[in-house]
Coordinates of C-alpha atoms and ligand atoms in Angstrom, one line a residue:
X14 CA 98.9 126.9 72.3
X15 CA 99.9 130.6 72.6
X16 CA 102.2 131.7 75.3
X17 CA 100.4 132.6 78.5
X18 CA 100.6 136.4 78.1
X19 CA 99.3 136.1 74.5
X20 CA 96.5 133.9 75.8
X21 CA 95.6 136.1 78.7
X22 CA 95.6 139.2 76.5
X23 CA 93.3 137.6 74.0
X24 CA 90.9 136.4 76.8
X25 CA 91.0 139.8 78.5
X26 CA 90.3 141.7 75.2
X27 CA 87.4 139.3 74.5
X28 CA 86.0 139.9 78.0
X29 CA 86.3 143.6 77.9
X30 CA 84.7 143.8 74.4
X31 CA 81.9 141.6 75.6
X32 CA 81.2 143.5 78.8
X33 CA 78.4 145.7 77.5
X34 CA 76.5 142.6 76.3
X35 CA 77.1 140.2 79.1
X36 CA 74.4 139.4 81.7
X37 CA 75.6 141.6 84.6
X38 CA 75.1 139.3 87.5
X39 CA 76.0 135.7 87.8
X40 CA 73.8 132.8 88.9
X41 CA 76.6 130.4 89.4
X42 CA 76.7 128.2 92.5
X43 CA 79.9 128.2 94.6
X44 CA 79.8 124.4 94.4
X45 CA 80.0 124.5 90.6
X46 CA 83.0 126.8 90.7
X47 CA 84.7 124.6 93.3
X48 CA 84.3 121.5 91.1
X49 CA 86.9 122.9 88.7
X50 CA 88.8 125.4 90.8
X51 CA 89.1 123.9 94.2
X52 CA 90.9 120.6 93.4
X53 CA 93.5 119.5 95.9
X54 CA 96.9 121.0 95.0
X55 CA 98.7 118.5 92.8
X56 CA 102.2 117.3 93.5
X57 CA 103.3 118.2 90.0
X58 CA 103.0 121.5 88.4
X59 CA 101.5 122.3 85.0
X60 CA 102.6 124.5 82.1
X61 CA 101.8 128.2 82.4
X62 CA 99.7 128.2 79.2
X63 CA 97.6 125.2 80.4
X64 CA 97.2 126.8 83.8
X65 CA 96.0 130.1 82.3
X66 CA 93.6 128.4 79.9
X67 CA 92.0 126.3 82.6
X68 CA 91.8 129.3 84.9
X69 CA 90.0 131.4 82.3
X70 CA 87.6 128.6 81.5
X71 CA 86.8 127.6 85.0
X72 CA 86.5 131.1 86.5
X73 CA 84.4 132.5 83.7
X74 CA 80.9 131.5 85.1
X75 CA 81.7 133.2 88.4
X76 CA 82.9 136.5 86.9
X77 CA 80.6 139.4 87.6
X78 CA 80.4 142.2 85.0
X79 CA 81.0 144.7 87.6
X80 CA 83.4 146.5 85.3
X81 CA 80.6 146.9 82.7
X82 CA 78.4 149.9 82.1
X83 CA 75.2 148.6 83.7
X84 CA 76.6 147.5 87.1
X85 CA 75.1 149.9 89.6
X86 CA 75.8 147.9 92.7
X87 CA 77.8 149.2 95.7
X88 CA 80.0 152.0 94.5
X89 CA 82.2 150.2 92.1
X90 CA 83.4 151.9 88.9
X91 CA 85.0 150.1 86.0
X92 CA 88.4 150.5 84.4
X93 CA 89.5 153.1 81.9
X94 CA 91.3 151.5 78.9
X95 CA 94.5 153.4 79.6
X96 CA 94.4 152.4 83.3
X97 CA 93.9 148.8 82.5
X98 CA 96.7 148.7 80.0
X99 CA 99.0 150.5 82.5
X100 CA 98.0 148.0 85.2
X101 CA 99.2 145.2 82.9
X102 CA 102.5 146.9 82.5
X103 CA 102.7 147.5 86.2
X104 CA 102.3 143.7 86.7
X105 CA 104.8 142.8 84.0
X106 CA 107.4 145.3 85.2
X107 CA 106.8 144.0 88.8
X108 CA 108.3 147.0 90.4
X109 CA 108.5 147.3 94.1
X110 CA 107.3 150.8 94.8
X111 CA 108.6 150.9 98.4
X112 CA 111.7 152.9 97.6
X113 CA 113.2 155.1 95.0
X114 CA 116.2 152.8 94.8
X115 CA 113.9 149.9 93.8
X116 CA 112.1 151.7 91.0
X117 CA 113.0 155.3 90.1
X118 CA 110.2 155.3 87.5
X119 CA 107.6 154.2 90.0
X120 CA 108.8 156.9 92.5
X121 CA 108.7 159.7 89.9
X122 CA 105.3 158.6 88.6
X123 CA 104.0 158.4 92.1
X124 CA 105.2 161.8 92.9
X125 CA 103.6 163.2 89.8
X126 CA 100.3 161.5 90.6
X127 CA 100.5 163.0 94.1
X128 CA 100.8 166.5 92.6
X129 CA 98.0 166.0 90.1
X130 CA 95.7 164.7 92.8
X131 CA 96.3 167.7 95.1
X132 CA 95.8 170.0 92.2
X133 CA 92.6 168.3 91.0
X134 CA 91.0 168.1 94.4
X135 CA 92.1 171.6 95.5
X136 CA 94.0 170.3 98.5
X137 CA 96.9 172.0 100.2
X138 CA 100.0 171.9 98.0
X139 CA 102.4 171.0 100.8
X140 CA 100.3 168.0 101.8
X141 CA 101.8 164.5 101.6
X142 CA 100.2 161.8 99.5
X143 CA 100.4 158.0 100.0
X144 CA 99.2 155.3 97.7
X145 CA 97.5 152.4 99.6
X146 CA 95.3 149.5 98.8
X147 CA 92.0 151.3 99.2
X148 CA 90.0 153.8 101.2
X149 CA 90.1 151.5 104.2
X150 CA 93.9 151.8 104.5
X151 CA 93.6 155.5 103.4
X152 CA 91.2 156.0 106.4
X153 CA 93.6 154.1 108.6
X154 CA 96.6 156.2 107.5
X155 CA 94.9 159.6 107.7
X156 CA 93.5 158.8 111.2
X157 CA 96.9 157.4 112.3
X158 CA 98.5 160.7 111.3
X159 CA 95.7 162.5 113.2
X160 CA 96.3 160.4 116.3
X161 CA 100.0 161.3 116.1
X162 CA 99.4 165.0 115.6
X163 CA 96.7 165.6 118.3
X164 CA 98.8 163.7 120.9
X165 CA 102.0 165.4 119.9
X166 CA 100.2 168.7 120.5
X167 CA 99.8 167.8 124.1
X168 CA 103.4 166.6 124.5
X169 CA 102.9 162.8 123.8
X170 CA 104.9 161.0 121.2
X171 CA 102.9 157.9 120.0
X172 CA 105.8 156.7 117.9
X173 CA 108.1 156.5 121.0
X174 CA 105.7 156.0 123.8
X175 CA 102.8 154.1 122.2
X176 CA 99.2 154.5 123.3
X177 CA 99.2 152.9 126.7
X178 CA 99.2 155.6 129.3
X179 CA 98.6 158.3 126.7
X180 CA 96.2 161.2 127.3
X181 CA 92.7 160.2 126.2
X182 CA 91.8 161.1 122.6
X183 CA 88.2 162.0 121.9
X184 CA 86.9 160.4 118.7
X185 CA 84.0 162.1 117.1
X186 CA 82.2 160.4 114.1
X187 CA 79.0 161.0 112.2
X188 CA 76.2 158.4 112.7
X189 CA 76.6 157.5 109.1
X190 CA 80.4 157.0 109.2
X191 CA 81.5 154.1 106.9
X192 CA 82.2 150.7 108.6
X193 CA 85.8 151.0 107.4
X194 CA 86.3 154.2 109.4
X195 CA 85.2 152.3 112.5
X196 CA 87.6 149.4 111.5
X197 CA 90.4 151.8 111.1
X198 CA 89.7 153.3 114.5
X199 CA 89.6 149.8 116.0
X200 CA 93.1 149.0 114.5
X201 CA 94.3 152.3 115.9
X202 CA 93.3 151.4 119.4
X203 CA 89.9 153.2 119.6
X204 CA 86.9 151.0 120.4
X205 CA 83.3 151.5 119.4
X206 CA 82.2 152.5 122.9
X207 CA 84.7 155.3 122.9
X208 CA 83.2 157.0 119.9
X209 CA 81.1 160.1 120.3
X210 CA 78.5 159.9 117.6
X211 CA 77.1 163.0 115.9
X212 CA 73.5 162.7 114.7
X213 CA 72.8 162.7 111.0
X214 CA 70.1 164.6 109.2
X215 CA 67.6 162.9 106.8
X216 CA 70.1 162.7 104.0
X217 CA 72.8 161.2 106.3
X218 CA 74.9 164.4 106.7
X219 CA 76.5 165.2 110.0
X220 CA 74.4 167.7 111.9
X221 CA 76.5 170.7 112.6
X222 CA 74.4 171.9 115.6
X223 CA 74.9 168.5 117.3
X224 CA 78.6 168.5 116.4
X225 CA 79.0 171.8 118.1
X226 CA 77.5 170.3 121.3
X227 CA 79.6 167.2 121.1
X228 CA 82.8 169.1 120.6
X229 CA 82.0 171.4 123.5
X230 CA 82.3 168.3 125.7
X231 CA 85.6 167.2 124.2
X232 CA 88.4 168.6 126.3
X233 CA 91.8 167.7 124.9
X234 CA 93.0 165.8 121.8
X235 CA 90.2 165.3 119.4
X236 CA 89.7 163.5 116.0
X237 CA 86.6 164.3 113.9
X238 CA 85.7 161.8 111.2
X239 CA 83.7 163.5 108.5
X240 CA 82.4 162.0 105.2
X241 CA 82.2 163.2 101.6
X242 CA 79.8 160.8 99.9
X243 CA 77.5 158.7 101.9
X244 CA 77.5 155.2 100.4
X245 CA 73.7 155.1 100.3
X246 CA 72.5 158.7 99.6
X247 CA 75.7 160.2 98.2
X248 CA 75.3 163.1 100.7
X249 CA 78.3 165.2 101.6
X250 CA 78.9 166.4 105.2
X251 CA 79.1 170.2 105.5
X252 CA 82.9 170.0 105.6
X253 CA 83.5 173.7 105.8
X254 CA 81.3 174.2 108.9
X255 CA 82.9 171.1 110.4
X256 CA 86.4 172.3 109.8
X257 CA 85.6 175.7 111.3
X258 CA 84.1 174.2 114.5
X259 CA 87.1 171.8 114.7
X260 CA 89.6 174.5 114.2
X261 CA 88.2 176.5 117.1
X262 CA 89.0 173.5 119.3
X263 CA 92.3 172.4 117.7
X264 CA 90.7 169.1 116.6
X265 CA 91.9 167.1 113.6
X266 CA 89.4 166.6 110.8
X267 CA 89.7 163.5 108.7
X268 CA 87.5 163.2 105.6
X269 CA 86.4 159.8 104.3
X270 CA 85.8 160.7 100.6
X271 CA 86.2 157.2 99.1
X272 CA 84.3 158.3 96.1
X273 CA 82.7 161.6 97.0
X274 CA 86.0 163.5 97.2
X275 CA 86.1 163.5 93.4
X276 CA 83.2 166.0 93.6
X277 CA 86.0 168.5 94.3
X278 CA 87.3 167.9 90.8
X279 CA 84.1 169.2 89.2
X280 CA 83.6 172.9 88.9
X281 CA 79.9 172.3 89.0
X282 CA 80.1 170.3 92.3
X283 CA 83.0 172.1 94.0
X284 CA 80.7 174.3 96.0
X285 CA 79.1 171.2 97.6
X286 CA 82.5 170.4 99.3
X287 CA 83.5 174.0 100.0
X288 CA 86.1 174.3 102.7
X289 CA 87.3 170.7 102.2
X290 CA 90.8 172.0 102.0
X291 CA 90.6 173.1 105.6
X292 CA 90.4 169.5 106.8
X293 CA 93.7 167.7 107.9
X294 CA 93.5 164.3 106.2
X295 CA 91.5 162.9 103.3
X296 CA 91.0 159.4 102.1
X297 CA 89.8 158.5 98.6
X298 CA 89.9 155.7 96.1
X299 CA 91.2 155.4 92.6
X300 CA 89.4 152.1 92.1
X301 CA 85.9 153.5 92.5
X302 CA 84.9 156.7 90.7
X303 CA 88.2 157.3 89.0
X304 CA 87.8 154.0 87.2
X305 CA 91.3 152.5 88.0
X306 CA 91.6 148.8 88.5
X307 CA 91.3 147.5 92.1
X308 CA 94.0 148.0 94.7
X309 CA 94.1 151.8 94.4
X310 CA 93.5 154.0 97.4
X311 CA 94.9 157.5 98.1
X312 CA 95.6 159.2 101.4
X313 CA 96.4 162.9 101.7
X314 CA 97.7 164.4 104.9
X315 CA 98.1 168.2 105.4
X316 CA 101.0 167.6 107.9
X317 CA 103.6 165.5 106.2
X318 CA 105.6 165.1 109.5
X319 CA 102.6 163.5 111.2
X320 CA 102.0 161.3 108.2
X321 CA 105.5 159.9 108.0
X322 CA 105.8 159.6 111.8
X323 CA 102.6 157.6 112.0
X324 CA 103.1 155.1 109.2
X325 CA 106.4 155.6 107.5
X326 CA 108.6 152.5 107.1
X327 CA 112.3 152.3 107.9
X328 CA 114.6 149.3 108.0
X329 CA 118.2 148.6 108.8
X330 CA 119.0 148.1 105.2
X331 CA 117.1 151.1 104.2
X332 CA 118.6 152.8 101.1
X333 CA 117.5 156.4 101.4
X334 CA 116.5 157.9 98.1
X335 CA 118.9 160.8 98.4
X336 CA 116.0 163.2 98.6
X337 CA 113.9 161.3 96.1
X338 CA 110.5 159.9 97.0
X339 CA 110.4 156.6 99.0
X340 CA 106.8 155.5 98.7
X341 CA 106.9 153.6 102.0
X342 CA 107.3 156.8 103.9
X343 CA 103.7 157.5 103.2
X344 CA 102.1 154.1 103.4
X345 CA 101.8 151.5 106.1
X346 CA 103.0 149.0 103.5
X347 CA 106.6 148.3 102.8
X348 CA 106.9 146.3 99.6
X349 CA 104.1 147.3 97.3
X350 CA 102.9 147.1 93.7
X351 CA 103.5 150.2 91.6
X352 CA 99.9 151.5 91.9
X353 CA 100.9 154.9 90.5
X354 CA 101.2 153.6 86.9
X355 CA 97.5 152.9 86.4
X356 CA 96.6 156.1 88.3
X357 CA 98.9 158.1 86.1
X358 CA 97.4 156.6 83.0
X359 CA 93.8 157.2 84.1
X360 CA 94.5 160.9 85.0
X361 CA 96.6 161.5 81.9
X362 CA 94.0 159.9 79.6
X363 CA 91.2 162.0 81.1
X364 CA 92.9 165.3 81.7
X365 CA 91.5 167.8 84.1
X366 CA 88.4 168.3 81.9
X367 CA 87.9 164.5 81.5
X368 CA 87.8 164.0 85.3
X369 CA 85.2 166.7 85.8
X370 CA 83.2 165.3 82.8
X371 CA 83.3 161.8 84.3
X372 CA 82.0 163.0 87.6
X373 CA 79.3 165.3 86.1
X374 CA 78.2 162.6 83.6
X375 CA 77.7 160.0 86.3
X376 CA 75.7 162.5 88.4
X377 CA 73.5 163.4 85.4
X378 CA 72.9 159.7 84.8
X379 CA 71.9 159.4 88.4
X380 CA 69.5 162.3 88.2
X381 CA 67.9 160.8 85.0
X382 CA 67.5 157.5 86.8
X383 CA 65.7 159.3 89.6
X384 CA 63.5 161.1 87.1
X385 CA 62.4 158.0 85.3
X386 CA 62.0 155.8 88.3
X387 CA 60.3 158.5 90.3
X388 CA 57.5 158.8 87.8
X389 CA 56.4 155.2 88.6
X390 CA 53.9 154.7 91.4
X391 CA 55.9 151.5 92.2
X392 CA 58.9 153.6 93.3
X393 CA 59.6 156.0 96.1
X394 CA 62.8 158.0 95.8
X395 CA 64.4 158.4 99.2
X396 CA 67.3 160.8 98.7
X397 CA 68.1 164.2 97.2
X398 CA 70.2 163.1 94.2
X399 CA 73.2 165.4 94.9
X400 CA 75.9 163.1 93.5
X401 CA 76.0 159.7 91.7
X402 CA 73.8 157.8 94.1
X403 CA 70.0 157.2 93.9
X404 CA 68.3 155.6 96.9
X405 CA 64.8 154.3 96.5
X406 CA 62.4 151.6 97.5
X407 CA 59.6 149.7 95.8
X408 CA 56.0 150.3 96.7
X409 CA 53.7 147.2 96.3
X410 CA 50.5 147.8 94.3
X411 CA 48.4 146.1 97.0
X412 CA 49.7 148.2 99.8
X413 CA 51.5 145.1 101.3
X414 CA 54.9 144.8 103.0
X415 CA 57.1 147.3 101.3
X416 CA 60.3 145.8 102.8
X417 CA 59.6 142.3 101.6
X418 CA 58.5 143.7 98.2
X419 CA 61.6 145.8 97.8
X420 CA 63.9 142.8 98.6
X421 CA 62.0 140.6 96.2
X422 CA 62.2 143.1 93.4
X423 CA 66.0 143.6 93.9
X424 CA 66.5 139.8 93.6
X425 CA 64.4 139.8 90.4
X426 CA 66.5 142.6 88.9
X427 CA 69.7 140.8 89.8
X428 CA 68.4 137.6 88.2
X429 CA 67.1 139.3 85.1
X430 CA 70.6 140.4 84.2
X431 CA 70.1 143.7 82.3
X432 CA 71.7 145.6 85.2
X433 CA 72.7 144.9 88.7
X434 CA 71.9 146.9 91.9
X435 CA 72.0 146.0 95.5
X436 CA 69.7 146.3 98.5
X437 CA 70.5 148.3 101.6
X438 CA 68.7 149.5 104.7
X439 CA 67.9 153.2 105.0
X440 CA 66.4 154.6 108.2
X441 CA 65.3 151.1 109.2
X442 CA 63.6 150.4 106.0
X443 CA 64.6 148.1 103.1
X444 CA 65.9 150.2 100.2
X445 CA 67.7 150.0 96.9
X446 CA 71.0 151.7 96.2
X447 CA 71.9 152.6 92.7
X448 CA 75.4 154.0 92.1
X449 CA 76.5 155.3 88.7
X450 CA 80.3 155.2 88.8
X451 CA 81.4 153.8 85.5
X452 CA 83.1 155.8 82.8
X453 CA 81.4 153.8 80.1
X454 CA 77.8 154.1 81.2
X455 CA 75.7 155.8 78.4
X456 CA 72.3 157.4 78.4
X457 CA 71.1 154.4 76.6
X458 CA 72.3 152.1 79.4
X459 CA 70.3 154.3 81.8
X460 CA 67.1 154.2 79.8
X461 CA 67.4 150.4 79.2
X462 CA 68.2 149.7 82.9
X463 CA 65.4 151.9 84.2
X464 CA 63.0 150.1 82.0
X465 CA 64.2 146.7 83.2
X466 CA 64.0 147.8 86.8
X467 CA 60.4 149.0 86.4
X468 CA 59.5 145.8 84.5
X469 CA 60.7 143.8 87.5
X470 CA 58.6 145.9 89.9
X471 CA 55.4 145.2 87.9
Ligands
PLP29 C1 84.1 152.1 99.6 C2 84.2 153.0 100.7 C3 85.1 152.8 101.8 C4 86.1 151.6 101.8 O1 86.9 151.7 100.7 P1 87.7 150.5 100.1 O2 88.4 151.1 98.9 O3 86.7 149.5 99.8 O4 88.7 150.1 101.1 C5 85.1 153.7 102.8 N1 84.3 154.7 102.8 C6 83.4 155.0 101.9 C7 82.5 156.2 102.0 C8 83.3 154.1 100.8 O5 82.4 154.3 99.8

């Protein structure tokens, strides 16, 4: 048998080549996977090649083609070829990206990616950038920096004095804030009942008139959690207006732009996020719309001092990089995989134009989906398709229960296998969310998937 790397590479290449043809969902039962994979740990080990061969064989039925061109579930994205190859190198090199001293190459690549991201997204050039596991930790980091900054402004040092006894911080969030923003706030010591929720409009955007009223009642340190890219509708909060209102009150604005922030990289969409550079921290993902493998989140903070003070790592044996970048200054994590390599490869392979094209192409595919599906009397489109998300529901021919019908059709689509999309709830009604986030999706994939979706609704 081949050596394990040879074997894994062959399996991986076969899988990637087969992705466009594979049934997208999987019907495997967890019990079937457990039969092979969940054996008690043996006393004796096995050879690496045998282990890899058995893993590939046993996991195969439970692998979802979420990296493929007709997976429209959640907001997922696939993997650009250059990013995947760089990810393999990152694993083989096994660099610790915590400090410059541990991997000069990882540090320089990380610093380069940071500059590219600020440039592409039009964010302040002096901002600091941290590479984290995903937007959850990016939200956590941005909000931690905000907590530090707004308390510092009233003479309280969270790093030294903690949160107990600190002045109250007002937390303002849109009604459609992502669950991970609430989780980040929870980890930062802010509970759900302490949030001041700003109403959303019909598309899920923060209502500026309500924000004005909410902010008027916030006397003192204030964090505002805005969103670029609603996971259901794709809607973008009016960030410019939010930033202006917040600035008038000295509030910190954090933008959760897990996927939607990439709209800023498209000249066609840039106006939709006008003023985004006036926020104070931003969270986004590499592993969604940028099509980098998982474990790739990016946080940007306009105030590097607050960023480092809030999450930066230090240790007794700390080997300062002599002015070079130590990644752990900008991430809550200490030891860390070198996430910058696949990000660098993705951005280098796309170029500035390629990033804009990827974003624009996915949005055009989403509009085409809405156009085809919207022509059917069995479909009701629920959102303005401003980005890469289409939100709709199915309408039963007999005028029966639309929620039950919508859920049933979604299951049918998932079982049928041409494409995969997920159910959601929108304004208290069952709905379907379709996200086009994969670099490889073609117009033909869209036509074929739309036809399969409509066939399942008939
Ligand atoms: C996906 C998503 C998150 C969470 O990001 P992870 O990368 O899964 O941690 C947060 N906010 C929004 C808007 C998202 O789409």
